[in-house]
Each structure stands twice: as C-alpha cells, then as structure tokens.
Amino acid sequence: MIALLQAKAAGLWTRSHIRNNVVAGIVVGVVALPLAMAFAIASGARPEQGLYTSIIAGVLTSLFGGTRVQISGPTGAFIAVLSIITAQHGIAGLQIATLMAGVILVAFGFARLGAVIKYIPNPVIVGFTAGIGVIIFVGQWKDFFGLSPEPSGLHFHEKLWSLIVALPSISLATTGLALLSLAILTVGARYLKRIPAPLAALLVATVVQALLHFKGVATIGSAFGGIPRTLPSFSFPPVTVTEVVSLVGPAFTIALLGAIESLLSAVVADGMTGTRHDSNQELIGQGIANIVAPLFGGFAATGAIARTATNIRSGATGPLGGIVHSGVLILVILLLAPLASTIPLCCLSAVLFIVAWNMSEMPHVVRLIRTAPKADVVVLLLTFFLTVFVDLVVAVNVGVIVAALLFMRRMADAVHVEQQMDTTPGPVAGSALARPASGVVIYSIDGPLFFGAAEKLERTLAHIQRPATTLILRMGNVPFMDATGINAIEEIITDFKRHSATVLLVELRPNVRYKLGRSGVIAEVGEENVIDTLEHALEFTKQAKAQTAATKAAATEPAQP
C-alpha cells in the first residue's frame, strides 16, 4: 500500500491533514455522484453500476496506486469504447473485458512500462481526446432532446444520421429541462462556490420534474426502474473461451486508454501538489481496481482528471480523500437511492455536454492548428478523424506511427554530411593545419547515423571524384549509430578498398567505437586507421604518401652493379 506508506512518511496523518482530507473526500464524492451515473448510462450500463465502479476504484487506487490524491472511477474517455463493447457483447462482456484489462494493466506495471506512455506525442493525445469529446456530444443528443427512436448502427456516421433523421421527434419539455440544466452547469461553474455545479443542476432538474411531472421526460426510474438500495455482492461474470478470445482486442483498448488517462491525471496532480507519482505503481493500482470492480457489478475505471483536481483544490493531501469519496457514495446508495428515481436523464446528458466540451479542448485544438508545425497538425487531424469515424485504438496506433515517421524524417534532415575544407582540429584550440595532400578527402558527419540518415551518407559519398586515395570521416558529432548506419560505413569501406583507397575513421565517440568494433567494422578498416584527432589523421596520410612515394622510387631505381 505504497500511497498509505508515503503519506505516513510525509507526515500526512496528523489531525489537520485528516480533517482536510475528509472534507475533500466529501466534496469530491458529491461531485462524482452525477458523473458516475451519467458515464454508466452513456456506456450502456445501469446508473448504480457507475456508483459501484466509483466506490471500488476510489478505494483500491487510493490504497495501491502510485499517486496520493488520485480519484478513480468511470470517465468520459471510456464512453466511446465501452458503449461499443456493451452493444456487441452485453454488460457481461464489458465486465469480462474490464477484468482482462485489469490484468494487462498490472502486467504493464510490473513490466515497468509506465514511463513508455509519456512518449505518445501531444498531437495524438489532443486529437483522440477531441474526437472522444465529439463522440460523447453527439451520443447524448437522444436523451438531451428526448428523441425517438433509438439511434441505430455501431459506427459514428450511422448514429449521427439516425439522430438527424429523428430530430423532428424532439420533446420540448425534455429539451427545456436539459437547457435549464445546461445553463446551471455553465453559470454555476462561475458563481457557485460552495455547491458543485453538477449537483446543483441535478437537484434543480429533479425538483422541477418532481413538481411539474412533464410528460415524456425520461428519468432513471422510468428507464432503469430506479437504483437498488443495496451494495453489490460478489459475482464472477459468466465467461467462455470463445468470448475471452473475442474480447482480447477490447481489453487492450481499455488497458491502453486507462493507462494514458490515469498517468495524465497523475501528471496533473503532480503539477498541482508538487509531488512526484510512481507511474508503474499507478498502473498496478489501476489494474487491481479494474480486476475487482467487475466482480462487484462495476466496469472499467481510470484516473479522473476533473475529480482529482477537485480533490486537491478541496484540500486533499493523501489517499484518505479517495477513501472518504467512496464512503460518501456508499451512504448515497444506502440512504438516498429511492430519491434518484426522479432524476431526469436529460440533466445527466447536459452534464456530459460539459464533459465533452472540456475533453475536446477546442480552444487548445484551434490554437494548435493555427500555430503548430504542419506535420503536427496533420497528426492531430488524422488522429481526430480516425477516432471519430473508425476506432480509438486505430487512431492512437496510426497517430503514433505517423508522428514517429515524421520525427524520423526531421531527424534524417537534421543529419549533415559535408565535405570539409577547413582542417582546423575539432573543438580543441589550435592553429590551422596545412591543406590535405592531393587525393585526400575529408567529410564530416554531424548527427545520429541511423537508418533514416544512412542513405544520405551513401548518396553523398558516391559523388566523390576519383581518384580519391584517402577518405577521412570525422565522426566526433555522431552521438549514436544503429545497424543500418554501421552497414553504410562498412559498405563505404568495402567500396574504397575495391579501388585501392583508404578510409580513416576519426574522432569516434566511445559508444560508437564500441559498436563498430563489435560489428567487425574496425577489423575491416584496420585498427591503425582509427585515429583520435584530425591532426594525427592528416599527419598519417602524409607519412603514408611519403612512404608510398619512397617505395615507388625504390622500385623504379636501377639495380646497382
């Protein structure tokens, strides 16, 4: 229980800290109440399952996670993925996929892959979160406007078209109540300081509907029969081997998205508290939560950025806040569950409208499109459209691959292979040397010699005018080489040997020299042709030329009688 131990070591179990964490837990528990139900309904589950998920994930990630103040539960990022899994495999399939995703997350943590997630480029993250925001927004039209019939199709464009066709069936009472909730959420975020805006909207919409009894307004009671006033019992979802195989892909999707969302939330928490999270332990904690949650009626959970930020702003300094947050939700189920039957679904849709807007970060997206490099804009838009119209995992994979390819192209363009006419020795101060002897050519390589730049080296050196008797390669600015770069050097050496010319490797860094030695290139070029400085290399060529001239002179001199 690393979070508890860290909190104890930091002295966070004093009376003042305990009081602050209890208050923060109560506040964030109230905030989580409408969000948990809204996310559950949008994911195809029952509202109480969202509460169960928040309760279990809140406790387990507080105990076993790598972030002291993380609040976990259902999040908006999961809606686009979970709703499709529920539609295809049912709620039992969703729970099995969640359990499998939990095992994957624990494996990620033990494999120490927590740091790898940070290598996902920002345009990819912005693109898929904006795409998820659009999916959530459109997916809530039905309950927000009271449309009928149900939207059909699994793909976004199919759902969008069915919703557009259903717009003539709009319910004025439902839409009016939804707009009232939306107005409270928008205004309340600015002016309500003591009451969370989602709770205020929920209370007002529920009271209005209870007093006026608008016809055609769907509520939790009419749609789900209310919320049971009991806590869930242990139940292992039915599973078959065939179903497990078919759910491997969705499970990896949940695990990948959960890892990204949780670690982003942990980074935000670090920035607000000045602490440093343990990314691998956080993945383990989230994995444990996702293993246990479906066994007690829940589904996928991850770190929630908004609830974590609320927890911190309310005074939380340790894991007690997350535990108290779960306790508040337990009390709500046990004491107030019957009152939830009159909560209008359109109010929860209004809450999700705000969530979708915040997730999309449209001002940030617009700023990136206007100011970011064109390659990053392409990656962002590609990820966005793939998220909306194809699939989240496809979007992330393609976005990362394209971003990596564009980065490698930029790296290759940054590598310079140039002929050097100035023979001043490297960074060490010294007088200029005499110009190299006839037939000696000096080329300098500046940058990593990897597969993206190897072809540039070969193309450049292919234009060396013959007869070049010696090629000096200055490699002091080559920080590393890969197998393709080593192969390029080897081919150059072989080509020059074929023309009875010499290659000198100069100013090699220790790591580059080790790789060339291990691959046999130094043995191929000759140990004597690996020289530490350009000055010594030029002196070596002069001596070699003088020796060659002396040998030729001796060969042509007539024999003495």
Coordinates of C-alpha atoms in Angstrom, one line a residue:
M1 CA 0.0 0.0 0.0
I2 CA 2.5 2.5 -1.3
A3 CA 0.3 5.5 -1.1
L4 CA -0.6 5.0 2.5
L5 CA 3.1 4.4 3.4
Q6 CA 4.2 7.5 1.5
A7 CA 1.5 9.6 3.2
K8 CA 2.7 8.3 6.6
A9 CA 6.3 9.1 5.8
A10 CA 5.4 12.6 4.7
G11 CA 3.5 13.2 8.0
L12 CA 0.1 13.4 6.4
W13 CA -1.8 11.5 9.2
T14 CA -1.9 14.4 11.6
R15 CA -5.2 15.8 12.8
S16 CA -5.2 18.8 10.5
H17 CA -4.4 16.7 7.4
I18 CA -7.1 14.1 8.3
R19 CA -9.7 16.9 8.6
N20 CA -8.7 18.4 5.3
N21 CA -8.8 15.0 3.5
V22 CA -12.2 14.2 5.0
V23 CA -13.7 17.5 3.8
A24 CA -12.1 17.0 0.3
G25 CA -13.4 13.4 0.1
I26 CA -17.0 14.6 0.9
V27 CA -16.8 17.3 -1.8
V28 CA -15.4 15.0 -4.5
G29 CA -17.9 12.3 -3.5
V30 CA -20.8 14.8 -4.2
V31 CA -19.2 15.8 -7.5
A32 CA -18.7 12.1 -8.5
L33 CA -22.4 11.2 -7.9
P34 CA -23.9 12.6 -11.1
L35 CA -20.8 11.9 -13.1
A36 CA -20.7 8.2 -12.2
M37 CA -24.3 7.7 -13.1
A38 CA -24.0 9.7 -16.3
F39 CA -20.9 7.9 -17.5
A40 CA -22.5 4.5 -16.7
I41 CA -25.7 5.2 -18.7
A42 CA -23.7 6.6 -21.6
S43 CA -21.5 3.4 -21.6
G44 CA -24.6 1.2 -21.8
A45 CA -24.6 0.2 -18.1
R46 CA -27.1 0.9 -15.3
P47 CA -26.6 4.0 -13.2
E48 CA -25.8 2.1 -10.0
Q49 CA -23.0 0.3 -11.8
G50 CA -21.3 3.6 -12.2
L51 CA -21.6 4.2 -8.5
Y52 CA -20.2 0.7 -7.7
T53 CA -17.3 1.4 -10.0
S54 CA -16.5 4.7 -8.3
I55 CA -16.7 3.1 -4.9
I56 CA -14.4 0.2 -5.6
A57 CA -11.9 2.1 -7.8
G58 CA -11.8 5.0 -5.4
V59 CA -10.7 2.8 -2.5
L60 CA -8.3 0.4 -4.4
T61 CA -6.4 3.1 -6.3
S62 CA -6.1 5.1 -3.1
L63 CA -4.6 2.1 -1.4
F64 CA -2.5 0.6 -4.2
G65 CA -1.9 3.4 -6.7
G66 CA 1.2 5.5 -7.2
T67 CA -0.5 8.9 -6.7
R68 CA -1.5 10.1 -3.2
V69 CA -4.5 12.1 -4.3
Q70 CA -5.8 10.3 -7.4
I71 CA -9.6 9.8 -7.7
S72 CA -10.6 7.0 -10.0
G73 CA -13.9 5.9 -11.4
P74 CA -15.8 5.9 -14.7
T75 CA -14.6 8.7 -17.1
G76 CA -15.8 10.3 -20.3
A77 CA -12.8 9.0 -22.2
F78 CA -14.2 5.5 -21.8
I79 CA -17.6 6.1 -23.2
A80 CA -16.8 5.8 -26.8
V81 CA -15.1 2.5 -26.2
L82 CA -17.3 0.9 -23.6
S83 CA -20.6 1.7 -25.4
I84 CA -19.4 -0.2 -28.4
I85 CA -18.3 -3.2 -26.3
T86 CA -21.6 -3.2 -24.5
A87 CA -23.6 -3.1 -27.7
Q88 CA -21.6 -6.0 -29.2
H89 CA -21.1 -8.2 -26.1
G90 CA -23.5 -7.1 -23.5
I91 CA -22.8 -5.9 -20.0
A92 CA -21.3 -9.3 -19.0
G93 CA -18.9 -9.0 -22.0
L94 CA -18.0 -5.5 -20.8
Q95 CA -17.2 -6.8 -17.3
I96 CA -15.0 -9.6 -18.7
A97 CA -13.1 -7.2 -20.9
T98 CA -12.6 -4.9 -17.9
L99 CA -11.2 -7.8 -15.8
M100 CA -8.8 -8.7 -18.6
A101 CA -7.8 -5.1 -19.0
G102 CA -7.0 -5.0 -15.3
V103 CA -4.7 -8.0 -15.7
I104 CA -3.0 -6.2 -18.6
L105 CA -2.5 -3.0 -16.6
V106 CA -0.9 -5.0 -13.7
A107 CA 1.4 -6.6 -16.2
F108 CA 2.2 -3.2 -17.7
G109 CA 3.1 -2.0 -14.2
F110 CA 5.3 -5.0 -13.3
A111 CA 7.0 -4.7 -16.8
R112 CA 7.8 -1.1 -15.8
L113 CA 6.0 0.3 -18.9
G114 CA 4.7 3.3 -17.0
A115 CA 7.3 5.6 -18.5
V116 CA 6.6 4.5 -22.0
I117 CA 3.2 6.1 -22.1
K118 CA 4.8 9.6 -22.0
Y119 CA 6.3 9.0 -25.5
I120 CA 2.8 9.3 -27.0
P121 CA 3.0 12.7 -28.8
N122 CA 0.8 15.6 -27.7
P123 CA -0.9 16.0 -31.0
V124 CA -2.1 12.3 -30.8
I125 CA -3.4 12.9 -27.3
V126 CA -5.2 16.1 -28.2
G127 CA -6.6 14.5 -31.4
F128 CA -8.1 11.5 -29.7
T129 CA -9.4 13.4 -26.7
A130 CA -11.1 15.9 -29.0
G131 CA -12.5 13.0 -31.0
I132 CA -13.9 11.4 -27.9
G133 CA -15.5 14.7 -26.9
V134 CA -17.3 14.8 -30.3
I135 CA -18.5 11.2 -29.9
I136 CA -19.8 11.9 -26.3
F137 CA -21.5 15.1 -27.5
V138 CA -23.4 13.5 -30.4
G139 CA -24.1 10.4 -28.4
Q140 CA -26.1 12.5 -25.9
W141 CA -28.5 14.0 -28.4
K142 CA -31.1 11.4 -27.8
D143 CA -31.6 12.0 -24.1
F144 CA -30.9 15.7 -24.3
F145 CA -33.6 16.3 -26.9
G146 CA -35.8 13.4 -26.0
L147 CA -35.6 11.9 -29.4
S148 CA -37.1 8.6 -30.6
P149 CA -36.5 6.0 -31.8
E150 CA -33.1 4.8 -30.5
P151 CA -30.1 5.7 -32.7
S152 CA -29.1 2.8 -34.9
G153 CA -25.7 1.5 -36.0
L154 CA -22.4 1.0 -34.4
H155 CA -20.4 3.5 -36.4
F156 CA -20.4 7.2 -35.7
H157 CA -21.8 8.2 -39.1
E158 CA -24.6 5.7 -38.8
K159 CA -25.6 7.0 -35.3
L160 CA -25.3 10.6 -36.4
W161 CA -27.5 10.1 -39.4
S162 CA -30.2 8.3 -37.4
L163 CA -30.2 11.1 -34.8
I164 CA -30.6 13.7 -37.6
V165 CA -33.5 11.8 -39.0
A166 CA -35.1 11.6 -35.5
L167 CA -34.8 15.4 -34.9
P168 CA -38.5 16.0 -35.8
S169 CA -39.5 13.9 -32.8
I170 CA -37.9 16.4 -30.4
S171 CA -39.5 16.7 -27.0
L172 CA -39.9 20.3 -25.9
A173 CA -40.3 19.5 -22.2
T174 CA -37.1 17.3 -22.2
T175 CA -35.2 19.9 -24.2
G176 CA -36.3 22.7 -22.0
L177 CA -35.3 20.8 -18.8
A178 CA -32.0 19.9 -20.5
L179 CA -31.3 23.6 -21.4
L180 CA -32.1 24.6 -17.8
S181 CA -29.6 22.1 -16.5
L182 CA -27.0 23.3 -19.1
A183 CA -27.5 26.9 -18.0
I184 CA -27.0 26.0 -14.4
L185 CA -23.9 24.0 -15.2
T186 CA -22.4 26.9 -17.3
V187 CA -23.3 29.7 -14.9
G188 CA -22.8 27.6 -11.7
A189 CA -19.2 26.9 -12.7
R190 CA -18.5 30.7 -12.4
Y191 CA -20.7 31.8 -9.5
L192 CA -21.5 28.7 -7.3
K193 CA -18.6 28.4 -4.9
R194 CA -19.9 26.1 -2.2
I195 CA -22.1 23.8 -4.2
P196 CA -20.7 21.8 -7.2
A197 CA -22.4 22.9 -10.4
P198 CA -23.3 19.3 -11.5
L199 CA -25.0 18.7 -8.1
A200 CA -26.9 22.0 -8.3
A201 CA -28.2 21.1 -11.8
L202 CA -29.1 17.6 -10.7
L203 CA -31.1 18.9 -7.7
V204 CA -32.9 21.7 -9.7
A205 CA -33.9 19.5 -12.6
T206 CA -35.0 16.7 -10.3
V207 CA -37.2 19.1 -8.2
V208 CA -38.7 20.7 -11.3
Q209 CA -39.6 17.3 -12.8
A210 CA -41.0 16.0 -9.4
L211 CA -43.2 19.1 -9.1
L212 CA -44.4 19.6 -12.6
H213 CA -44.4 16.0 -13.9
F214 CA -43.6 16.8 -17.5
K215 CA -44.9 14.1 -19.9
G216 CA -42.4 12.3 -22.0
V217 CA -39.4 13.2 -19.8
A218 CA -37.3 10.1 -19.2
T219 CA -36.0 9.6 -15.7
I220 CA -33.8 7.0 -14.0
G221 CA -36.9 5.4 -12.6
S222 CA -38.7 5.2 -16.0
A223 CA -35.6 4.0 -17.9
F224 CA -34.0 1.7 -15.3
G225 CA -36.6 1.1 -12.5
G226 CA -34.6 3.2 -10.0
I227 CA -31.4 2.4 -8.1
P228 CA -31.4 -0.5 -5.6
R229 CA -30.8 0.4 -2.0
T230 CA -28.2 -2.3 -1.5
L231 CA -24.5 -2.8 -2.2
P232 CA -23.4 -5.3 -4.8
S233 CA -22.4 -8.8 -3.9
F234 CA -19.5 -10.8 -5.3
S235 CA -20.4 -12.4 -8.7
F236 CA -18.0 -13.7 -11.3
P237 CA -19.4 -12.8 -14.8
P238 CA -20.1 -15.9 -17.0
V239 CA -17.2 -16.4 -19.4
T240 CA -16.3 -18.8 -22.2
V241 CA -13.0 -19.3 -24.0
T242 CA -14.6 -18.1 -27.3
E243 CA -15.7 -14.9 -25.5
V244 CA -12.3 -14.3 -24.0
V245 CA -10.6 -14.6 -27.4
S246 CA -13.1 -12.2 -28.9
L247 CA -12.6 -9.7 -26.1
V248 CA -8.8 -9.5 -26.2
G249 CA -8.8 -6.5 -28.5
P250 CA -11.4 -4.5 -26.5
A251 CA -9.4 -5.4 -23.3
F252 CA -6.2 -4.0 -24.7
T253 CA -8.2 -0.9 -25.8
I254 CA -9.5 -0.4 -22.2
A255 CA -6.0 -1.0 -20.8
L256 CA -4.3 1.4 -23.2
L257 CA -6.8 4.1 -22.7
G258 CA -6.9 3.6 -18.9
A259 CA -3.1 3.8 -18.7
I260 CA -3.0 7.0 -20.7
E261 CA -5.8 8.7 -18.8
S262 CA -4.5 7.6 -15.4
L263 CA -1.0 8.8 -16.0
L264 CA -2.2 12.1 -17.5
S265 CA -4.2 12.6 -14.3
A266 CA -1.2 11.7 -12.2
V267 CA 0.9 14.3 -14.0
V268 CA -1.8 17.0 -13.5
A269 CA -1.9 16.0 -9.8
D270 CA 1.9 16.3 -9.6
G271 CA 1.7 19.8 -11.0
M272 CA -0.9 20.9 -8.5
T273 CA 0.7 19.4 -5.4
G274 CA 4.4 19.5 -6.2
T275 CA 4.7 15.7 -5.6
R276 CA 6.0 13.0 -7.9
H277 CA 4.0 9.9 -8.7
D278 CA 5.2 6.4 -9.3
S279 CA 3.9 5.6 -12.8
N280 CA 4.4 1.8 -12.6
Q281 CA 2.7 1.5 -9.2
E282 CA -0.1 3.7 -10.6
L283 CA -0.7 1.2 -13.4
I284 CA -0.7 -1.7 -10.8
G285 CA -3.2 0.1 -8.7
Q286 CA -5.5 0.9 -11.6
G287 CA -5.1 -2.8 -12.7
I288 CA -6.2 -4.1 -9.3
A289 CA -9.2 -1.7 -9.4
N290 CA -10.3 -3.0 -12.8
I291 CA -9.9 -6.6 -11.8
V292 CA -12.1 -6.2 -8.7
A293 CA -14.7 -3.7 -10.0
P294 CA -16.4 -6.2 -12.4
L295 CA -16.6 -8.8 -9.7
F296 CA -18.9 -6.5 -7.7
G297 CA -21.1 -5.2 -10.5
G298 CA -18.8 -2.4 -11.8
F299 CA -16.9 -1.9 -15.1
A300 CA -13.8 -0.1 -16.4
A301 CA -12.3 2.7 -14.3
T302 CA -9.4 5.0 -14.6
G303 CA -7.9 8.2 -13.0
A304 CA -10.3 11.1 -13.4
I305 CA -8.6 14.4 -14.0
A306 CA -11.5 16.6 -13.1
R307 CA -12.3 14.7 -9.8
T308 CA -8.6 14.5 -8.9
A309 CA -8.2 18.3 -9.4
T310 CA -11.4 18.9 -7.3
N311 CA -10.0 16.6 -4.6
I312 CA -6.7 18.6 -4.5
R313 CA -8.4 22.0 -4.6
S314 CA -10.6 20.9 -1.7
G315 CA -7.6 20.3 0.5
A316 CA -6.7 16.7 -0.1
T317 CA -3.1 15.8 0.6
G318 CA -3.2 12.0 0.9
P319 CA -5.2 8.8 0.0
L320 CA -7.8 9.4 2.7
G321 CA -9.7 11.7 0.4
G322 CA -10.3 9.0 -2.2
I323 CA -11.4 6.6 0.5
V324 CA -13.9 9.1 2.0
H325 CA -15.2 9.8 -1.5
S326 CA -16.1 6.1 -1.8
G327 CA -17.7 6.2 1.6
V328 CA -19.9 9.2 0.6
L329 CA -21.2 7.2 -2.4
I330 CA -21.9 4.2 -0.2
L331 CA -24.1 6.4 2.0
V332 CA -25.9 7.8 -1.0
I333 CA -26.8 4.3 -2.2
L334 CA -27.9 3.2 1.3
L335 CA -29.8 6.3 2.3
L336 CA -30.9 8.3 -0.8
A337 CA -31.3 5.7 -3.6
P338 CA -35.1 6.0 -3.7
L339 CA -34.8 9.7 -4.5
A340 CA -32.7 9.0 -7.6
S341 CA -35.7 7.6 -9.5
T342 CA -36.9 11.1 -10.4
I343 CA -33.6 12.3 -11.8
P344 CA -34.1 13.3 -15.5
L345 CA -31.8 11.6 -18.0
C346 CA -31.7 14.9 -19.9
C347 CA -29.9 16.5 -16.9
L348 CA -27.2 13.8 -17.0
S349 CA -26.9 14.5 -20.7
A350 CA -26.3 18.1 -20.0
V351 CA -23.6 17.2 -17.6
L352 CA -22.0 15.1 -20.4
F353 CA -22.3 18.0 -22.8
I354 CA -20.0 20.0 -20.4
V355 CA -17.7 17.0 -20.1
A356 CA -17.5 16.6 -23.9
W357 CA -16.6 20.3 -24.2
N358 CA -13.9 20.2 -21.6
M359 CA -12.5 17.0 -23.1
S360 CA -12.4 18.4 -26.6
E361 CA -10.3 21.4 -25.5
M362 CA -11.5 23.2 -28.7
P363 CA -9.6 26.5 -27.9
H364 CA -6.4 24.4 -27.5
V365 CA -7.1 22.5 -30.7
V366 CA -7.7 25.7 -32.7
R367 CA -4.5 27.2 -31.3
L368 CA -2.5 24.1 -32.2
I369 CA -3.9 24.1 -35.8
R370 CA -3.0 27.8 -36.2
T371 CA 0.4 27.7 -34.6
A372 CA 1.8 24.2 -34.6
P373 CA 4.1 22.8 -37.3
K374 CA 2.2 21.4 -40.3
A375 CA 3.3 17.9 -39.6
D376 CA 1.9 18.0 -36.1
V377 CA -1.3 19.5 -37.4
V378 CA -1.6 16.5 -39.8
V379 CA -1.1 14.1 -37.0
L380 CA -3.7 15.8 -34.8
L381 CA -6.4 15.9 -37.5
L382 CA -5.6 12.4 -38.7
T383 CA -6.0 11.1 -35.1
F384 CA -9.1 13.1 -34.6
F385 CA -10.9 11.8 -37.7
L386 CA -9.8 8.2 -37.1
T387 CA -11.1 8.4 -33.5
V388 CA -14.5 9.7 -34.6
F389 CA -15.1 7.6 -37.7
V390 CA -13.0 4.4 -37.2
D391 CA -11.7 3.3 -33.8
L392 CA -9.8 4.8 -30.9
V393 CA -7.0 2.2 -30.9
V394 CA -6.6 2.5 -34.6
A395 CA -6.4 6.3 -34.2
V396 CA -3.8 6.1 -31.5
N397 CA -1.7 3.5 -33.3
V398 CA -1.8 5.3 -36.6
G399 CA -1.2 8.7 -34.9
V400 CA 1.9 7.4 -33.1
I401 CA 3.3 5.7 -36.2
V402 CA 2.8 8.7 -38.4
A403 CA 4.3 11.0 -35.7
A404 CA 7.3 8.7 -35.4
L405 CA 7.8 8.6 -39.1
L406 CA 7.6 12.4 -39.4
F407 CA 10.0 12.7 -36.5
M408 CA 12.5 10.3 -38.1
R409 CA 12.3 12.3 -41.4
R410 CA 13.1 15.5 -39.4
M411 CA 15.9 13.7 -37.7
A412 CA 17.3 12.5 -41.0
D413 CA 17.0 16.0 -42.5
A414 CA 19.0 17.3 -39.5
V415 CA 21.9 15.0 -40.2
H416 CA 24.6 16.7 -42.3
V417 CA 27.3 15.0 -44.3
E418 CA 29.5 17.7 -45.7
Q419 CA 33.0 17.9 -47.3
Q420 CA 35.3 19.8 -45.0
M421 CA 37.8 22.2 -46.5
D422 CA 38.9 23.8 -43.2
T423 CA 41.2 21.4 -41.4
T424 CA 41.3 23.2 -38.0
P425 CA 41.2 20.3 -35.5
G426 CA 37.8 19.9 -33.9
P427 CA 36.7 21.8 -30.8
V428 CA 40.3 21.9 -29.5
A429 CA 42.0 25.3 -30.0
G430 CA 45.0 25.1 -32.3
S431 CA 46.5 26.5 -35.5
A432 CA 45.1 25.6 -38.9
L433 CA 46.8 22.7 -40.5
A434 CA 48.2 22.6 -43.9
R435 CA 45.7 21.6 -46.6
P436 CA 45.4 17.9 -47.1
A437 CA 47.5 16.3 -49.6
S438 CA 46.3 15.6 -53.1
G439 CA 43.8 12.7 -53.2
V440 CA 42.8 13.1 -49.5
V441 CA 39.1 14.0 -49.0
I442 CA 37.6 14.9 -45.6
Y443 CA 34.0 14.5 -44.8
S444 CA 32.3 15.4 -41.5
I445 CA 29.1 13.7 -40.3
D446 CA 27.0 15.7 -37.9
G447 CA 24.1 13.9 -36.2
P448 CA 23.0 10.4 -35.4
L449 CA 23.8 7.9 -38.1
F450 CA 20.6 5.8 -38.1
F451 CA 18.6 4.1 -40.8
G452 CA 16.9 7.4 -41.8
A453 CA 20.2 9.1 -42.5
A454 CA 22.4 6.2 -43.8
E455 CA 21.1 6.7 -47.3
K456 CA 22.1 10.4 -47.2
L457 CA 25.7 9.3 -46.3
E458 CA 25.9 6.8 -49.1
R459 CA 24.5 9.2 -51.6
T460 CA 26.8 12.0 -50.7
L461 CA 30.0 9.9 -50.7
A462 CA 29.0 8.3 -54.0
H463 CA 29.8 11.6 -55.7
I464 CA 33.5 11.8 -54.5
Q465 CA 35.6 12.4 -57.5
R466 CA 38.1 9.7 -58.4
P467 CA 40.9 9.3 -57.9
A468 CA 40.5 9.8 -54.1
T469 CA 43.2 7.8 -52.4
T470 CA 42.1 8.5 -48.8
L471 CA 38.7 9.3 -47.3
I472 CA 38.8 10.8 -43.8
L473 CA 35.4 10.5 -42.0
R474 CA 35.1 12.9 -39.0
M475 CA 32.6 11.3 -36.6
G476 CA 33.0 13.3 -33.4
N477 CA 29.5 14.7 -33.8
V478 CA 27.8 11.3 -34.3
P479 CA 26.2 10.5 -30.9
F480 CA 25.0 7.0 -31.8
M481 CA 24.6 4.6 -34.7
D482 CA 22.2 1.8 -35.5
A483 CA 22.7 -1.4 -37.6
T484 CA 21.8 0.4 -40.8
G485 CA 24.4 3.2 -40.2
I486 CA 27.1 0.6 -39.3
N487 CA 26.2 -1.2 -42.5
A488 CA 26.6 2.0 -44.5
I489 CA 30.1 2.6 -43.1
E490 CA 31.0 -1.0 -43.9
E491 CA 29.9 -0.7 -47.5
I492 CA 31.8 2.6 -47.9
I493 CA 35.0 0.9 -46.6
T494 CA 34.5 -2.1 -48.9
D495 CA 33.9 0.2 -51.9
F496 CA 37.1 2.3 -51.2
K497 CA 39.1 -0.9 -50.7
R498 CA 37.9 -2.1 -54.1
H499 CA 39.5 1.0 -55.6
S500 CA 42.7 0.6 -53.6
A501 CA 41.8 3.6 -51.4
T502 CA 41.9 4.0 -47.7
V503 CA 39.3 5.1 -45.2
L504 CA 40.2 6.7 -41.9
L505 CA 37.7 6.9 -39.1
V506 CA 38.5 9.9 -36.9
E507 CA 37.3 11.3 -33.5
L508 CA 35.0 8.3 -32.7
R509 CA 33.0 8.5 -29.5
P510 CA 33.5 5.6 -27.1
N511 CA 30.0 4.2 -27.7
V512 CA 30.3 4.5 -31.5
R513 CA 33.7 2.9 -31.4
Y514 CA 32.4 0.0 -29.3
K515 CA 29.6 -0.7 -31.8
L516 CA 31.9 -0.5 -34.7
G517 CA 34.3 -2.9 -33.0
R518 CA 31.7 -5.3 -32.0
S519 CA 30.3 -5.4 -35.6
G520 CA 33.7 -6.1 -37.1
V521 CA 33.9 -2.8 -38.9
I522 CA 37.1 -1.7 -37.1
A523 CA 38.7 -5.0 -38.0
E524 CA 37.7 -4.4 -41.6
V525 CA 39.1 -0.9 -41.8
G526 CA 42.2 -1.7 -39.7
E527 CA 42.9 -0.7 -36.2
E528 CA 45.7 1.6 -37.4
N529 CA 43.1 3.5 -39.5
V530 CA 41.0 4.5 -36.4
I531 CA 42.6 7.8 -35.3
D532 CA 41.7 10.1 -32.4
T533 CA 42.2 13.5 -34.0
L534 CA 42.1 15.1 -37.4
E535 CA 45.7 16.4 -36.9
H536 CA 47.0 12.9 -36.4
A537 CA 45.0 11.7 -39.4
L538 CA 46.4 14.3 -41.7
E539 CA 49.9 13.5 -40.5
F540 CA 49.2 9.8 -41.0
T541 CA 48.2 10.5 -44.7
K542 CA 51.4 12.5 -45.3
Q543 CA 53.5 9.7 -43.9
A544 CA 51.6 7.1 -45.9
K545 CA 52.0 9.2 -49.1
A546 CA 55.7 9.7 -48.4
Q547 CA 56.2 6.0 -47.7
T548 CA 54.3 5.1 -50.9
A549 CA 56.5 7.5 -52.9
A550 CA 59.6 6.1 -51.4
T551 CA 58.5 2.6 -52.2
K552 CA 57.8 3.5 -55.8
A553 CA 61.1 5.3 -56.1
A554 CA 62.9 2.3 -54.8
A555 CA 61.1 0.0 -57.2
T556 CA 62.0 2.2 -60.2
E557 CA 65.6 2.8 -59.2
P558 CA 68.0 0.7 -61.4
A559 CA 69.8 -2.0 -59.6
Q560 CA 73.5 -1.4 -58.6
P561 CA 76.2 -3.4 -60.4

